[in-house]
Coordinates of C-alpha atoms and ligand atoms in Angstrom, one line a residue:
M1 CA 0.1 0.0 0.0
N2 CA 1.3 3.5 -0.9
R3 CA 1.1 6.5 1.3
L4 CA -1.8 8.2 -0.8
D5 CA -4.2 4.9 -0.4
A6 CA -3.1 4.8 3.3
A7 CA -4.2 8.5 3.9
H8 CA -7.4 7.8 2.0
T9 CA -8.4 4.9 4.1
L10 CA -8.0 7.2 7.3
L11 CA -9.9 10.1 6.0
P12 CA -13.7 11.0 5.1
K13 CA -14.0 12.2 1.5
T14 CA -13.2 15.9 1.4
W15 CA -15.2 18.1 -0.9
G16 CA -13.3 21.2 0.1
P17 CA -12.5 23.6 3.1
T18 CA -15.3 24.3 5.6
K19 CA -13.6 27.6 6.6
A20 CA -11.4 30.4 5.2
A21 CA -8.4 29.4 7.3
A22 CA -7.5 26.9 10.2
T23 CA -4.9 27.3 12.8
A24 CA -3.5 24.6 15.0
F25 CA -0.7 24.1 17.6
A26 CA 1.4 21.1 18.2
P27 CA 4.2 20.4 20.7
V28 CA 7.7 19.1 20.1
N29 CA 8.0 15.6 21.8
I30 CA 11.2 14.0 23.2
A31 CA 11.6 10.5 22.9
L32 CA 12.4 9.0 26.3
V33 CA 12.5 5.4 24.7
K34 CA 13.4 6.1 20.9
Y35 CA 12.2 5.0 17.5
W36 CA 14.9 3.9 15.6
G37 CA 14.1 1.7 12.4
K38 CA 11.3 1.4 10.1
R39 CA 9.7 -1.8 9.0
N40 CA 8.0 0.0 6.1
E41 CA 9.7 3.1 4.8
E42 CA 6.7 4.3 2.7
L43 CA 4.2 4.4 5.5
H44 CA 6.9 5.2 8.3
L45 CA 6.0 2.1 10.3
P46 CA 8.4 1.4 13.0
V47 CA 10.1 -1.8 14.1
T48 CA 9.4 -1.1 17.8
D49 CA 7.0 0.9 20.1
S50 CA 8.4 4.3 21.5
F51 CA 7.7 6.5 24.5
S52 CA 8.0 10.5 24.6
V53 CA 7.0 13.5 26.6
A54 CA 5.9 16.7 25.1
L55 CA 7.3 20.1 25.5
T56 CA 5.7 23.6 26.2
A57 CA 8.2 25.5 24.2
G58 CA 9.6 24.7 20.8
S59 CA 6.1 24.0 19.3
T60 CA 4.7 24.7 15.9
T61 CA 1.7 26.7 15.2
T62 CA 0.3 26.2 11.5
V63 CA -2.2 28.3 9.4
C64 CA -3.6 26.5 6.5
Q65 CA -5.6 28.3 3.6
A66 CA -6.5 27.8 0.0
S67 CA -4.3 29.1 -2.6
K68 CA -3.5 29.2 -6.4
K69 CA -0.4 27.1 -5.9
D70 CA 1.2 25.6 -3.0
T71 CA 3.2 27.9 -0.9
V72 CA 4.9 27.3 2.5
F73 CA 5.9 30.1 4.9
L74 CA 8.3 29.3 7.8
N75 CA 8.7 31.9 10.4
G76 CA 7.4 34.6 8.1
Q77 CA 9.7 33.7 5.2
C78 CA 8.7 32.2 1.9
V79 CA 10.3 28.6 1.7
D80 CA 12.0 27.9 -1.6
E81 CA 10.2 25.3 -3.9
S82 CA 13.3 23.4 -4.4
S83 CA 14.1 23.0 -0.7
S84 CA 13.6 19.6 1.0
F85 CA 11.4 21.5 3.6
F86 CA 9.1 22.7 0.8
K87 CA 8.9 19.2 -0.9
R88 CA 8.1 17.2 2.3
A89 CA 5.4 19.8 3.0
S90 CA 3.9 19.7 -0.5
E91 CA 4.0 16.0 -0.6
F92 CA 2.1 15.9 2.6
C93 CA -0.6 18.1 1.0
N94 CA -0.9 15.6 -1.9
L95 CA -2.2 13.1 0.8
V96 CA -5.1 15.4 1.8
R97 CA -5.9 17.5 -1.2
P98 CA -9.6 17.5 -2.1
S99 CA -8.7 17.5 -5.8
P100 CA -5.5 17.8 -8.0
S101 CA -6.3 21.4 -8.7
F102 CA -6.7 22.3 -4.9
F103 CA -3.5 24.0 -3.5
F104 CA -2.4 25.1 0.0
H105 CA -1.0 28.2 1.6
I106 CA 0.7 26.9 4.7
S107 CA 2.2 29.3 7.3
T108 CA 4.2 27.8 9.9
I109 CA 5.8 29.4 13.1
N110 CA 8.5 27.2 14.5
D111 CA 10.3 28.1 17.6
V112 CA 13.0 25.6 17.2
P113 CA 15.8 25.6 14.9
T114 CA 14.6 23.4 12.2
A115 CA 16.5 20.0 11.5
A116 CA 18.9 20.8 14.5
G117 CA 17.7 17.5 16.3
L118 CA 14.9 19.2 18.3
A119 CA 12.3 17.2 16.4
S120 CA 10.8 20.2 14.6
S121 CA 9.5 18.0 11.9
A122 CA 7.4 16.1 14.4
S123 CA 5.5 19.3 15.6
G124 CA 5.4 20.6 12.0
F125 CA 3.4 17.6 10.5
A126 CA 1.4 17.2 13.7
A127 CA 0.1 20.9 13.6
L128 CA -0.3 20.6 9.8
T129 CA -2.5 17.5 10.2
L130 CA -4.6 19.1 13.2
A131 CA -5.0 22.3 11.0
C132 CA -6.2 20.2 8.1
N133 CA -8.7 18.3 10.3
D134 CA -10.1 21.7 11.2
F135 CA -9.9 23.3 7.6
F136 CA -11.8 20.4 6.0
G137 CA -14.1 19.8 9.0
W138 CA -13.0 16.0 9.3
N139 CA -13.9 15.8 13.0
A140 CA -11.4 12.6 12.9
P141 CA -10.6 10.7 15.9
K142 CA -7.1 11.4 17.4
E143 CA -5.8 7.9 16.5
K144 CA -6.5 8.6 12.8
L145 CA -5.0 12.0 13.2
S146 CA -1.9 10.6 14.7
C147 CA -1.7 7.9 11.9
L148 CA -1.9 10.9 9.2
A149 CA 0.8 12.9 11.1
R150 CA 3.1 9.6 10.9
L151 CA 2.8 9.7 7.0
G152 CA 4.4 13.1 7.4
S153 CA 7.2 12.1 9.7
G154 CA 7.2 9.1 11.9
S155 CA 7.6 10.7 15.3
A156 CA 5.0 13.3 14.5
C157 CA 2.3 10.9 15.4
R158 CA 3.3 11.3 18.9
S159 CA 3.0 15.2 18.8
I160 CA -0.7 15.0 18.6
F161 CA -0.9 14.7 22.5
P162 CA 0.6 16.4 25.5
G163 CA 2.3 14.8 28.4
F164 CA 3.7 11.3 28.1
V165 CA 2.7 9.4 24.9
T166 CA 3.3 5.8 23.5
W167 CA 3.4 5.1 19.9
Q168 CA 2.4 1.5 19.5
R169 CA 4.2 0.0 16.5
G170 CA 1.0 -1.9 15.5
E171 CA 0.8 -5.0 13.4
A172 CA -1.5 -4.1 10.3
I173 CA 0.2 -3.8 6.9
D174 CA -1.5 -0.5 6.2
G175 CA -0.5 0.9 9.5
A176 CA -4.0 1.5 10.7
D177 CA -3.0 0.5 14.3
S178 CA 0.3 2.3 14.4
Y179 CA -0.6 5.4 16.2
A180 CA 0.2 7.4 19.5
L181 CA -1.8 7.1 22.6
P182 CA -1.6 9.3 25.6
W183 CA -0.1 7.6 28.7
N184 CA -2.2 8.9 31.5
K185 CA 0.1 9.6 34.4
W186 CA 2.0 13.0 35.1
W187 CA 5.2 13.8 36.9
P188 CA 5.0 17.6 37.9
D189 CA 8.6 17.6 39.5
L190 CA 10.1 16.2 36.3
Q191 CA 12.3 18.9 34.7
F192 CA 13.8 19.3 31.3
G193 CA 16.5 21.2 29.6
V194 CA 18.5 21.5 26.4
F195 CA 22.2 22.3 25.8
L196 CA 22.0 23.8 22.3
L197 CA 25.4 23.0 20.9
S198 CA 24.8 23.5 17.3
T199 CA 21.8 24.6 15.3
H200 CA 23.3 23.5 11.8
E201 CA 21.3 21.2 9.6
K202 CA 22.1 17.5 10.4
P203 CA 24.7 15.7 7.9
I204 CA 22.2 12.8 7.2
S205 CA 18.5 12.6 7.4
S206 CA 17.0 10.2 10.2
R207 CA 15.4 8.3 7.3
K208 CA 18.7 7.6 5.7
A209 CA 20.4 6.9 9.1
M210 CA 17.7 4.4 10.3
R211 CA 17.8 2.5 6.8
T212 CA 21.7 2.2 7.2
T213 CA 21.5 1.0 10.8
V214 CA 18.7 -1.5 10.2
E215 CA 20.5 -2.9 7.3
T216 CA 24.2 -3.0 8.3
S217 CA 24.7 -2.5 12.3
P218 CA 25.4 -5.9 14.0
L219 CA 24.0 -4.4 17.2
Y220 CA 20.5 -3.7 15.8
A221 CA 19.3 -7.2 16.5
A222 CA 19.4 -6.5 20.1
W223 CA 17.6 -3.3 19.9
P224 CA 13.8 -4.3 19.5
S225 CA 13.7 -6.4 22.9
Q226 CA 15.9 -3.8 24.6
V227 CA 13.3 -1.1 23.8
Q228 CA 10.5 -3.0 25.1
K229 CA 12.3 -3.5 28.6
D230 CA 13.2 0.2 28.6
I231 CA 9.5 1.3 28.0
Q232 CA 8.4 -0.9 31.0
E233 CA 11.1 0.5 33.1
V234 CA 10.7 4.1 32.3
R235 CA 6.9 3.8 33.0
A236 CA 7.7 2.0 36.3
A237 CA 10.2 4.7 37.3
I238 CA 7.5 7.4 36.5
S239 CA 5.0 5.8 38.6
E240 CA 7.3 5.8 41.4
Q241 CA 8.7 9.1 40.7
D242 CA 12.1 7.6 40.9
I243 CA 14.5 9.9 38.8
E244 CA 17.6 7.7 39.0
R245 CA 15.7 4.7 37.5
F246 CA 14.0 6.9 35.1
G247 CA 17.3 8.9 34.2
T248 CA 19.7 5.9 33.9
T249 CA 17.1 3.9 31.6
V250 CA 16.6 7.1 29.5
E251 CA 20.2 7.8 28.9
R252 CA 21.2 4.2 28.3
N253 CA 18.3 3.9 25.7
A254 CA 19.7 6.8 23.8
L255 CA 23.4 5.6 24.0
T256 CA 22.2 2.1 22.9
M257 CA 20.5 3.8 19.8
H258 CA 23.7 5.9 19.0
A259 CA 25.8 2.6 19.5
T260 CA 23.8 1.0 16.8
M261 CA 24.5 3.9 14.4
L262 CA 28.2 4.1 15.4
T263 CA 28.6 0.3 14.4
S264 CA 26.8 0.8 11.1
S265 CA 28.5 0.8 7.7
P266 CA 29.3 3.6 6.9
P267 CA 29.4 4.7 10.5
I268 CA 26.8 7.3 11.6
C269 CA 27.7 9.8 14.1
F270 CA 25.7 12.8 14.9
W271 CA 27.7 13.9 17.8
L272 CA 30.2 16.7 17.7
P273 CA 33.2 17.1 19.9
Q274 CA 30.9 19.6 22.2
T275 CA 28.5 16.7 22.4
V276 CA 31.2 14.4 24.0
S277 CA 32.3 17.0 26.3
C278 CA 28.8 18.1 27.5
L279 CA 28.3 14.1 28.4
H280 CA 31.4 14.0 30.3
E281 CA 30.2 17.2 32.2
I282 CA 27.0 15.5 33.0
W283 CA 28.6 12.2 34.2
E284 CA 31.1 14.2 36.4
A285 CA 28.2 16.1 37.9
R286 CA 26.5 12.6 38.7
R287 CA 29.6 11.4 40.3
H288 CA 29.2 14.3 42.7
G289 CA 25.7 13.4 43.4
V290 CA 23.9 15.8 41.1
P291 CA 20.8 13.9 39.6
I292 CA 21.0 15.0 35.9
Y293 CA 20.5 12.5 33.0
C294 CA 20.7 13.0 29.3
T295 CA 19.2 11.9 25.9
I296 CA 20.4 12.7 22.5
D297 CA 18.4 12.3 19.2
A298 CA 19.3 12.5 15.6
G299 CA 21.6 15.6 16.2
P300 CA 24.3 17.0 18.2
N301 CA 22.3 18.7 21.0
V302 CA 22.1 17.2 24.6
K303 CA 18.8 17.2 26.5
V304 CA 18.6 16.7 30.2
F305 CA 16.2 15.6 32.7
F306 CA 16.6 16.3 36.5
P307 CA 14.2 16.8 39.5
Q308 CA 12.7 20.2 40.7
S309 CA 14.6 19.9 43.9
S310 CA 18.0 20.2 42.2
A311 CA 16.9 22.7 39.5
E312 CA 18.5 25.8 41.1
S313 CA 21.9 24.1 41.7
I314 CA 21.9 22.5 38.2
Q315 CA 21.3 25.9 36.5
K316 CA 24.1 27.2 38.7
L317 CA 26.5 24.6 37.6
F318 CA 25.4 24.6 34.0
P319 CA 24.5 28.4 33.1
N320 CA 24.3 27.6 29.3
L321 CA 21.5 25.0 30.2
H322 CA 18.1 26.3 28.4
R323 CA 15.3 25.2 30.6
I324 CA 12.0 24.2 28.9
Q325 CA 8.9 23.2 30.7
L326 CA 7.2 19.8 29.8
L327 CA 3.8 20.0 28.5
S328 CA 1.4 18.5 31.3
P329 CA -1.7 16.6 29.9
I330 CA -3.7 18.4 32.6
E331 CA -5.1 21.6 31.5
Ligands
PMV1 O1 10.4 11.0 12.9 P1 11.9 11.1 12.5 O2 12.0 10.6 11.2 O3 12.2 12.4 12.6 O4 12.7 10.3 13.4 C1 12.9 10.6 14.9 C2 14.2 9.8 15.4 C3 14.7 10.1 16.8 O5 14.1 11.4 17.0 C4 16.0 10.0 16.9 C5 13.8 9.2 17.8 C6 12.5 9.5 18.2 O6 11.8 8.6 18.9 O7 11.9 10.7 18.0

């Protein structure tokens, strides 16, 4: 099944917009247990489940209108039609056009540096999906919207919800059961921050990096069963509000993902020298009893978790730490 057919099975028949413009918001999500590897590249179906938490800042707000031709604005600037950003947005529009002669004007405000490993494509495709739902009056259930967002970018399916979110890999060939669900617990004491070490575009797309890892890393065989164990462990740690259990599992999961990439042919390394220095500083702080734990995505930036009780001392120890509030599911 191709993406267009998959999208059409999800959505009601669209005759046209039900309003002049629709605006939607979606958060960035940070994977606590990562999605790394697809079982179907076309439909972005993952090999494993994954588990994330949403952020308040770094989100995307998207306005969707009709137009004479597809136009995309990012943070007020018209995006060049030859860019991969435009192509991905326009390809997504192909999935939801009421007719081939219907075009979109999409205006996106993104407050994270695009493609710097802060998962802006996830919030972007989730916001576009939610904007389309309103624009065309689909009133689609969240699971279907999560599936549609997944067709834009895998991790976007998790950005449909606030709080902790599970993306269940699903079994169906068409991906109908591969969507995200909110996990109904919250941990108000958990704090998050980013060491923004580089905002340059990443050297290799996560799509290509995943494919190379799955096809060539001798360590990848161990990844799926480790992910299942890590999800259970992270959930148990959240239920018990145990920062050490939570942090060590989250950190090890990210390092395991990067280990599979490093052992690919050719090797894939998203880290910069600053990334490694930052890791050493975090581990040094931990040796002195500071409860700070990291995760790293497909980029060089280091994200950390710590408890509220240590927030002040951690901010003093790391003045360049940029704190971001987690997005609670409780309104
Ligand atoms: O959804 P993509 O193709 O941007 O891949 C996301 C991959 C990671 O951020 C590294 C892990 C994750 O689960 O978000």
